[in-house]
CSV table of C-alpha atoms (C1' of nucleotides) in Angstrom, one decimal:
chain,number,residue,atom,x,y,z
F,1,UNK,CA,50.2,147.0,257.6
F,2,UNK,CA,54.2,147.6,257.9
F,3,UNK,CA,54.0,150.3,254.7
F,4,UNK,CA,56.6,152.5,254.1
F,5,UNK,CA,57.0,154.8,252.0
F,6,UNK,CA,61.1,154.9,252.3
F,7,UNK,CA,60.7,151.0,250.8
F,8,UNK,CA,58.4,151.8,247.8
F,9,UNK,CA,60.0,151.5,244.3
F,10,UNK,CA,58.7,154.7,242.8
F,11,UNK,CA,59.6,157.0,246.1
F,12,UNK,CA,63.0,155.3,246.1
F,13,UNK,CA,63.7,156.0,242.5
F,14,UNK,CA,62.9,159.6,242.7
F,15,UNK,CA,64.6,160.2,245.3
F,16,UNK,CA,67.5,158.5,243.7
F,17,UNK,CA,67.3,160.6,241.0
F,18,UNK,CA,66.9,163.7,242.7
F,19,UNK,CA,69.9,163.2,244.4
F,20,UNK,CA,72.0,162.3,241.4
F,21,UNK,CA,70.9,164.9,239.2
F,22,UNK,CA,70.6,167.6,241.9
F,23,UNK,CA,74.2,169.4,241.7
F,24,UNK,CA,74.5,169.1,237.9
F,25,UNK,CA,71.2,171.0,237.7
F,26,UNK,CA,72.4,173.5,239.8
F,27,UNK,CA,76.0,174.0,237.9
F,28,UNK,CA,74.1,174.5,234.3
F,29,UNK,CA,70.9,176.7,236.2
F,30,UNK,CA,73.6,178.9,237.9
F,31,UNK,CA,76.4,179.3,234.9
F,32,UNK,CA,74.2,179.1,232.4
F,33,UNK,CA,70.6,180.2,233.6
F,34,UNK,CA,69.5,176.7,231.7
F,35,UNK,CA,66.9,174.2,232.4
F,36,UNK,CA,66.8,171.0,232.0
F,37,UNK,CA,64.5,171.3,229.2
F,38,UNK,CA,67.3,173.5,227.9
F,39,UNK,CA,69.9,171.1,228.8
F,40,UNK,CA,68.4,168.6,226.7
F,41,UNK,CA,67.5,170.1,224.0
F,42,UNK,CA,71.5,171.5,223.7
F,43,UNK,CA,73.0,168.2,224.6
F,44,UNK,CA,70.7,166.7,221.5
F,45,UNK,CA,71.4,169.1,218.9
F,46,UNK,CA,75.1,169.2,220.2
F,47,UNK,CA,75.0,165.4,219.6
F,48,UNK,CA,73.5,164.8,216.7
F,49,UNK,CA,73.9,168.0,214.6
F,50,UNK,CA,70.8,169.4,212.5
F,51,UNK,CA,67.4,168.1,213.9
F,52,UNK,CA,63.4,169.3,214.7
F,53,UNK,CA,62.1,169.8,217.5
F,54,UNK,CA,59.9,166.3,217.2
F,55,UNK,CA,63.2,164.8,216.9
F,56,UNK,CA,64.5,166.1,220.0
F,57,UNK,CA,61.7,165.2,222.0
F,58,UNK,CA,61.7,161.6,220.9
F,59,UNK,CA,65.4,161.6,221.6
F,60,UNK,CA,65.3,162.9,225.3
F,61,UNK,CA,61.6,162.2,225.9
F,62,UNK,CA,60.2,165.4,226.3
F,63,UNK,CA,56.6,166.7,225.7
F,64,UNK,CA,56.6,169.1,222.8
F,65,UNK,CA,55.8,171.7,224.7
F,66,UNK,CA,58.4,171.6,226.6
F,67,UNK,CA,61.2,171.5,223.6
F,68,UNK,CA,59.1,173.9,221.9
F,69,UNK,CA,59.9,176.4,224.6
F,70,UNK,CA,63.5,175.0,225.4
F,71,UNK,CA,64.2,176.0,221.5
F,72,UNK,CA,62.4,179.3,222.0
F,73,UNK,CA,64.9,180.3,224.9
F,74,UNK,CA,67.9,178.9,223.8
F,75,UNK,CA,67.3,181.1,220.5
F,76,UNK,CA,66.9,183.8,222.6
F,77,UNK,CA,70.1,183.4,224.2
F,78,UNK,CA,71.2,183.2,220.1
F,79,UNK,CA,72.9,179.6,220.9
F,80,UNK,CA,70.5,178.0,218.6
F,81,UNK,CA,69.5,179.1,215.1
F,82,UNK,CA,65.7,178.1,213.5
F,83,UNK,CA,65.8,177.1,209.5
F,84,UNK,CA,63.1,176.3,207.7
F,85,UNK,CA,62.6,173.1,205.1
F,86,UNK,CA,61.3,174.0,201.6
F,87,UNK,CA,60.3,170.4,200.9
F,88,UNK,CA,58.2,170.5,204.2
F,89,UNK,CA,57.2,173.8,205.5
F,90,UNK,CA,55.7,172.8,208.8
F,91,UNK,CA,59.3,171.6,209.8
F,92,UNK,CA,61.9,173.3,211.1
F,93,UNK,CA,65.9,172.5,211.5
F,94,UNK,CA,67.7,173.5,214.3
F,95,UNK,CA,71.3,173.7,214.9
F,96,UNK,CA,73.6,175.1,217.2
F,97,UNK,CA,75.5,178.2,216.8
F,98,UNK,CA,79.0,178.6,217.4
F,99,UNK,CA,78.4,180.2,220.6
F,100,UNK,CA,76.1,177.5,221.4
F,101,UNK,CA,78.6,175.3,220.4
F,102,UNK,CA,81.0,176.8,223.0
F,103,UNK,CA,78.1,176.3,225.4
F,104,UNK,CA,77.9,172.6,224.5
F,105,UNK,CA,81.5,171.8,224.7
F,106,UNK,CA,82.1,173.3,228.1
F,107,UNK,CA,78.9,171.8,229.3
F,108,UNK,CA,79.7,167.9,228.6
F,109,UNK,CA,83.2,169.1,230.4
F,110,UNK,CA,80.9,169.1,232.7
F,111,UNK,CA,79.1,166.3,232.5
F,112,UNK,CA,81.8,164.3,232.3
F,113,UNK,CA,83.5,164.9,235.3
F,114,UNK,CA,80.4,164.6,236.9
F,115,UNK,CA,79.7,161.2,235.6
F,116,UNK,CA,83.1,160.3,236.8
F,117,UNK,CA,82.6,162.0,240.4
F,118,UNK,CA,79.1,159.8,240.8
F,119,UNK,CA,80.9,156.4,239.6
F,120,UNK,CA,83.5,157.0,242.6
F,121,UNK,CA,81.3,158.2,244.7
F,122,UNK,CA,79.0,155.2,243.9
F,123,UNK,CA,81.8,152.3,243.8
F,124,UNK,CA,82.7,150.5,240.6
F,125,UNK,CA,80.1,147.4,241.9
F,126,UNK,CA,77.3,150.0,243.2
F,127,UNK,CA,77.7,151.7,239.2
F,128,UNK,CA,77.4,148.3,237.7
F,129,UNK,CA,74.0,147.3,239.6
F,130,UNK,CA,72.5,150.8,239.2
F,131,UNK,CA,73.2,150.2,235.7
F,132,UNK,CA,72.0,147.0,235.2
F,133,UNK,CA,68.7,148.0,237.4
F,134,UNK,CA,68.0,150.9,234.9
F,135,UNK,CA,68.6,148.5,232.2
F,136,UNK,CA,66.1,146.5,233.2
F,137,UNK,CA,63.7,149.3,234.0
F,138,UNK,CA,64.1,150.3,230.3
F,139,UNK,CA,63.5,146.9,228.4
F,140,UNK,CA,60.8,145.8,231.3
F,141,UNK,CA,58.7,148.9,231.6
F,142,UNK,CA,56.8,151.5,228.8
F,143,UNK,CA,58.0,154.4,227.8
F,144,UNK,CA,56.3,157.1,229.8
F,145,UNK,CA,55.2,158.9,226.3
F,146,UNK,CA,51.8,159.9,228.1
F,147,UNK,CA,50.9,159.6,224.3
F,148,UNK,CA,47.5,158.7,222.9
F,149,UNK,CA,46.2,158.3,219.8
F,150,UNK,CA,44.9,160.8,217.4
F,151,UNK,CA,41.2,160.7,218.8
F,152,UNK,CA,41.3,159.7,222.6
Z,1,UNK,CA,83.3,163.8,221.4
Z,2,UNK,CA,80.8,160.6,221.7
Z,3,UNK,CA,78.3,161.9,224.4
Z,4,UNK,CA,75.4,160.8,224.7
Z,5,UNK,CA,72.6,162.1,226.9
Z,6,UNK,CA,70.9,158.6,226.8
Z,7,UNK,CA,74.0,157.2,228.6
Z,8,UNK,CA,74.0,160.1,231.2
Z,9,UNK,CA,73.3,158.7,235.2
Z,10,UNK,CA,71.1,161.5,235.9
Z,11,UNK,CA,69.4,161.9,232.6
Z,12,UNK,CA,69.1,157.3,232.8
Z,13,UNK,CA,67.8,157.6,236.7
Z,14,UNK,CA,65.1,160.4,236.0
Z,15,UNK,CA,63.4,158.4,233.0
Z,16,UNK,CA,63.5,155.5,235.1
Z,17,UNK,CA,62.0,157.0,238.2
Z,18,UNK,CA,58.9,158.9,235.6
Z,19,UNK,CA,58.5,155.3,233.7
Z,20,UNK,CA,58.1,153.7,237.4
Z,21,UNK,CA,55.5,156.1,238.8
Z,22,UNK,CA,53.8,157.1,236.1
Z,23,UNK,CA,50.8,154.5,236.3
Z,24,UNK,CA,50.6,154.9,240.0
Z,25,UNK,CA,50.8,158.6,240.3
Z,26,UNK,CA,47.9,158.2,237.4
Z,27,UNK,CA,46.6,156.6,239.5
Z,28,UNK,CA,46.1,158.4,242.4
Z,29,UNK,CA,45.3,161.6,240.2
Z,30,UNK,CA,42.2,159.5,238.9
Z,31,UNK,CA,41.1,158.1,241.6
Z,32,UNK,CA,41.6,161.0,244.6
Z,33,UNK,CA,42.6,163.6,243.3
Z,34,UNK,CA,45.5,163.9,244.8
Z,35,UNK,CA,49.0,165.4,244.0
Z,36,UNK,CA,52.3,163.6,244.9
Z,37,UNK,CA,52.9,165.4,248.2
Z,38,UNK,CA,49.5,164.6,249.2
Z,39,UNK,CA,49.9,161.0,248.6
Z,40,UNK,CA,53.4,161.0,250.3
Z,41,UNK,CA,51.8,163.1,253.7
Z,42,UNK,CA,49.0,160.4,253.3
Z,43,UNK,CA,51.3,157.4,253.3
Z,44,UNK,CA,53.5,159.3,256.3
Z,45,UNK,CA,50.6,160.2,258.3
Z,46,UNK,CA,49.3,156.7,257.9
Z,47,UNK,CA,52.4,155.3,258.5
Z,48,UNK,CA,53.8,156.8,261.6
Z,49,UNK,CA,50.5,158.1,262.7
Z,50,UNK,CA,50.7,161.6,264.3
Z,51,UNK,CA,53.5,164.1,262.8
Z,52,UNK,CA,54.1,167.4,262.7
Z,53,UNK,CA,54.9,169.1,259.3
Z,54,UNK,CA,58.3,169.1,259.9
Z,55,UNK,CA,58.5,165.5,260.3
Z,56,UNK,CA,56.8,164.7,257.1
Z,57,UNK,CA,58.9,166.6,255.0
Z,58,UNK,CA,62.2,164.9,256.6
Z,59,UNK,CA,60.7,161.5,256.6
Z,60,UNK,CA,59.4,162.1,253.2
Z,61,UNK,CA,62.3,164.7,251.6
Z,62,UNK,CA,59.6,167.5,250.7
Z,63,UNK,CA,60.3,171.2,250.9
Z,64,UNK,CA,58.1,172.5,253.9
Z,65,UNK,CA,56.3,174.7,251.6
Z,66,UNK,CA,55.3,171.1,249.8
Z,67,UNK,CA,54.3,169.7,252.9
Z,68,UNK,CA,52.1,173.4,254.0
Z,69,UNK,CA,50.6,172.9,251.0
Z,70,UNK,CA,49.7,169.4,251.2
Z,71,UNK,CA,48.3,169.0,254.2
Z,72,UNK,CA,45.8,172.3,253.6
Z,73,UNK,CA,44.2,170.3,250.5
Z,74,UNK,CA,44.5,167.1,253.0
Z,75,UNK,CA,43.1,169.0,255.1
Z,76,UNK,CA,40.1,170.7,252.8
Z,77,UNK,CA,39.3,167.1,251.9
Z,78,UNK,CA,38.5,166.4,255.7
Z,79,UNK,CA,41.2,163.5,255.3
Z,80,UNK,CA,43.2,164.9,258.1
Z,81,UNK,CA,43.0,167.3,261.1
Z,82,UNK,CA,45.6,169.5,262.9
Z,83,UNK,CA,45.4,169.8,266.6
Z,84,UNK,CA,47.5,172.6,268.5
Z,85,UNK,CA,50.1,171.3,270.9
Z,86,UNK,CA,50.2,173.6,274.5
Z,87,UNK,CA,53.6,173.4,275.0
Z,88,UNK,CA,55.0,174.2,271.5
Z,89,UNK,CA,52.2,176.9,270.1
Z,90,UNK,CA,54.4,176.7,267.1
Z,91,UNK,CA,53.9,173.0,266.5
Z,92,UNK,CA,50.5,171.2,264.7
Z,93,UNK,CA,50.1,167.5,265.5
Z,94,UNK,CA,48.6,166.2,262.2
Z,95,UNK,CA,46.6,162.8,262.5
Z,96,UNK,CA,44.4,161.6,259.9
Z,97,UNK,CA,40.5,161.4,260.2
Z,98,UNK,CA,38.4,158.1,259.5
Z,99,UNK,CA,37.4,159.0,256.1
Z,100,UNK,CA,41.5,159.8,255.8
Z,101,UNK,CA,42.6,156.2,257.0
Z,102,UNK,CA,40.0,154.3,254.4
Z,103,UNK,CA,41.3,156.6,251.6
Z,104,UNK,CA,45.2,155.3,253.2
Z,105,UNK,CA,44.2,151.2,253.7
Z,106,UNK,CA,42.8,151.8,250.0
Z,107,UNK,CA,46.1,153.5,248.7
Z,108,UNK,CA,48.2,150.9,250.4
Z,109,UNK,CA,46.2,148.1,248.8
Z,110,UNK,CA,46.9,149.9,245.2
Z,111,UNK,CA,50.9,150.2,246.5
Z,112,UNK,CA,51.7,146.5,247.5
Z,113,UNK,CA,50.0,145.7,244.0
Z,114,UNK,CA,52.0,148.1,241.8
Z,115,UNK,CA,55.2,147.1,243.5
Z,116,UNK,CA,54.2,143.5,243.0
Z,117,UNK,CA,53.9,144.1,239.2
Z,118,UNK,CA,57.0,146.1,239.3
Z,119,UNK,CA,58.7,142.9,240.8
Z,120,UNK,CA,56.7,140.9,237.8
Z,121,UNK,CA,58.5,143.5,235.0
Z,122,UNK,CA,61.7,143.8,236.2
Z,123,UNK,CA,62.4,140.1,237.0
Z,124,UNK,CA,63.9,138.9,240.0
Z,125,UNK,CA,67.2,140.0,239.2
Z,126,UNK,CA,66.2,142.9,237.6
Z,127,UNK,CA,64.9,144.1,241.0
Z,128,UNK,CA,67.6,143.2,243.3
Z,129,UNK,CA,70.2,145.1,241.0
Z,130,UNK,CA,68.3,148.1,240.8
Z,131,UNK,CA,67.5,148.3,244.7
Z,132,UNK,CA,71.0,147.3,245.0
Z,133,UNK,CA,71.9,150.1,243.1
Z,134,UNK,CA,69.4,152.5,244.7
Z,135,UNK,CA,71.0,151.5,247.8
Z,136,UNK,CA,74.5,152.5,246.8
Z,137,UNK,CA,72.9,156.4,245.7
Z,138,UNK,CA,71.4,156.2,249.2
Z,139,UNK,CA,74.6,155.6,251.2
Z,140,UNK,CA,77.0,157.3,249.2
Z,141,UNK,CA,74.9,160.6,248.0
Z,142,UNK,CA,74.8,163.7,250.3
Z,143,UNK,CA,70.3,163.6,250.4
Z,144,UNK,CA,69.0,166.4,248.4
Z,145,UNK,CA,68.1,168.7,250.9
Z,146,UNK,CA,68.7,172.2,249.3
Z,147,UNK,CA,69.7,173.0,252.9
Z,148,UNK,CA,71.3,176.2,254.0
Z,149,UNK,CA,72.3,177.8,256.6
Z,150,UNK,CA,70.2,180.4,258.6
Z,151,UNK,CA,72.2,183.0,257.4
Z,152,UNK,CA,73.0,182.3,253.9
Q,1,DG,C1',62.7,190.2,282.1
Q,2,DT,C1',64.6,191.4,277.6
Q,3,DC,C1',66.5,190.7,273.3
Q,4,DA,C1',68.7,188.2,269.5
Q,5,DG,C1',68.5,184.5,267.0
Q,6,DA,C1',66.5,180.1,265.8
Q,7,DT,C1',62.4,177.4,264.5
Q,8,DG,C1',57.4,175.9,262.8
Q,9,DG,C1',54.6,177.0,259.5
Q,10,DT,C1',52.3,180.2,255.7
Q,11,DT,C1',52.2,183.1,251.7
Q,12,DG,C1',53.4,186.3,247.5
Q,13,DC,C1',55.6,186.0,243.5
Q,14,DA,C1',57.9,184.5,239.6
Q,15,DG,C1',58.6,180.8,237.0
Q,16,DG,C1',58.1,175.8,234.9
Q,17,DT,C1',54.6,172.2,233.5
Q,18,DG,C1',50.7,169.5,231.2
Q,19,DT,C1',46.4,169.6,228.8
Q,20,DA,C1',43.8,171.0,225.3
Q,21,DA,C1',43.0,173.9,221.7
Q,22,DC,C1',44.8,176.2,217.9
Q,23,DT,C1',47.4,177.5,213.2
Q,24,DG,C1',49.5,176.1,209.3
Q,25,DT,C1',51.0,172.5,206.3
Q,26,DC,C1',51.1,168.1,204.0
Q,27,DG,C1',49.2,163.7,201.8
Q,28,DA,C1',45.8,160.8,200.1
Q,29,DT,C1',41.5,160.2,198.3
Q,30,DT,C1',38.1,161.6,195.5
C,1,DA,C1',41.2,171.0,192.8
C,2,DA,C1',38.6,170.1,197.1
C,3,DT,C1',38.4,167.7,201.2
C,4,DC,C1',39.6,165.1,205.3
C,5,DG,C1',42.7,163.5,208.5
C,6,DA,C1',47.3,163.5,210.2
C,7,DC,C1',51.2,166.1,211.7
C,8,DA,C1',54.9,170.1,213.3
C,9,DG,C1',54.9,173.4,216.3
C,10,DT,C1',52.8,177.3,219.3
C,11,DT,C1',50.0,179.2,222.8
C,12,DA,C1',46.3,180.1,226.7
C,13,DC,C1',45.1,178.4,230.9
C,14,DA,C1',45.3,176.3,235.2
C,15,DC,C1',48.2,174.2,238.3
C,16,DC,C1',52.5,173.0,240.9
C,17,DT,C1',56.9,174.5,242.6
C,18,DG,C1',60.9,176.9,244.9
C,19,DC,C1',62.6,180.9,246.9
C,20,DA,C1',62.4,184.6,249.8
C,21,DA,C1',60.0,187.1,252.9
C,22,DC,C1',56.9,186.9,256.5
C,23,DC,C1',54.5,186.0,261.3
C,24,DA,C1',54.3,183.8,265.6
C,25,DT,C1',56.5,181.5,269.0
C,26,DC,C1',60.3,179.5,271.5
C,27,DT,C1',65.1,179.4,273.6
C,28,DG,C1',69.2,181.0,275.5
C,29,DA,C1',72.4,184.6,277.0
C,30,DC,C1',72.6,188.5,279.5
DNA sequence: GTCAGATGGTTGCAGGTGTAACTGTCGATT
DNA sequence: AATCGACAGTTACACCTGCAACCATCTGAC
């Protein structure tokens, strides 16, 4: 029964992932006092300009919940402000602030040079079969939505 | 400024590693009850057979608090048992019980299928690049161990 | 032997999270 | 216009988590 964990394609990956996204989380948690909610939901609206919340969360796959409290604090820290639609009152726009802005830009400074950091660190081969593995992870696998319909 | 969070290695690796659990962690949830440290003390314990605490959480990179807490609800579900070790009162040996071992042989069973459907999604190539790329974040990524110092 | 520091393991607390239930709004059908 | 179901977003609750502090024990230096 030679099991092991340390071979098991979901153990692996998280691992993987853990330590990749590890010391980014910890520059925007400490400079910031972000999370990755938070994170996301910046790096979307910095992106792609005005959107809702539903749009954010289809964008970087996060439960509403979870954006709906991600926009809650990142109004709080005023880098986000709330509009509402007249057409369609139960939406609401969102866009970054100037200070948020400010936030954004230094943050994919960040990113950035961390990208660049993990493809040295990985080798220009080791990048390009990571790559290609995720690729096929997205086009072979479902989107973990956890979604169900209306009445389930 | 054309960043893009979907693009991002830590953002890519973490979807990746939730779409590849997801229906096995669901799985285990169901079925046992059981959280993900449970499940990865389970597979240790059945692995290696008796460990201490401390060796799970290396063998299996979980925070000792994660590994405390796993083994108690192990523990409550009379899957494992702690014995005391005389010349180390510190130390517990944890083995698993019977009842414990069936729960493992049945877990393993589900494992080997889900990585053989995994294999199935991904194609053959699919798979090798993404372990080949795992295997590059494994040898060239300090492990995530949140470690300090005792004195930090 | 004693004491300081290290180590194995547990726990209190302050957060982050998912689920389900909720409010308010919209659209379509009648 | 009244109603029913869908939808945007929020919230209450229970649970999981990390951090720091803790207790007990061990080890090494003296």
């Amino acid at each position: 029964m030679d099991f092991r964990l340390e071979t098991f394609l979901p153990y692996r990956l998280n691992q993987a992932a853990e330590r990749v996204s590890q010391r980014f989380a910890a520059q925007y948690r400490a400079r910031y006092r972000m999370t990755r909610p938070e994170w996301r939901t910046l790096a979307a609206l910095g992106t792609y300009g005005r959107m809702t919340a539903t749009e954010i969360g289809v964008n970087s796959s996060m439960h509403k919940t979870k954006v709906s409290r991600a926009v809650r604090a990142l109004e709080e820290k005023r880098w986000l402000k709330r509009s509402e639609n007249a057409d369609d009152r139960r939406i609401e726009h969102l866009v970054l602030t100037a200070g948020g802005r400010r936030i954004y830009d230094e943050m994919i400074e960040l990113a950035r040079a961390y990208q660049a950091e993990l493809a040295h660190l990985l080798g220009e081969d080791g990048l390009a079969r990571l790559e290609a593995g995720l690729a096929a992870v997205e086009s072979g696998l479902p989107a973990a939505t956890a979604w169900r319909g209306p009445s389930d």
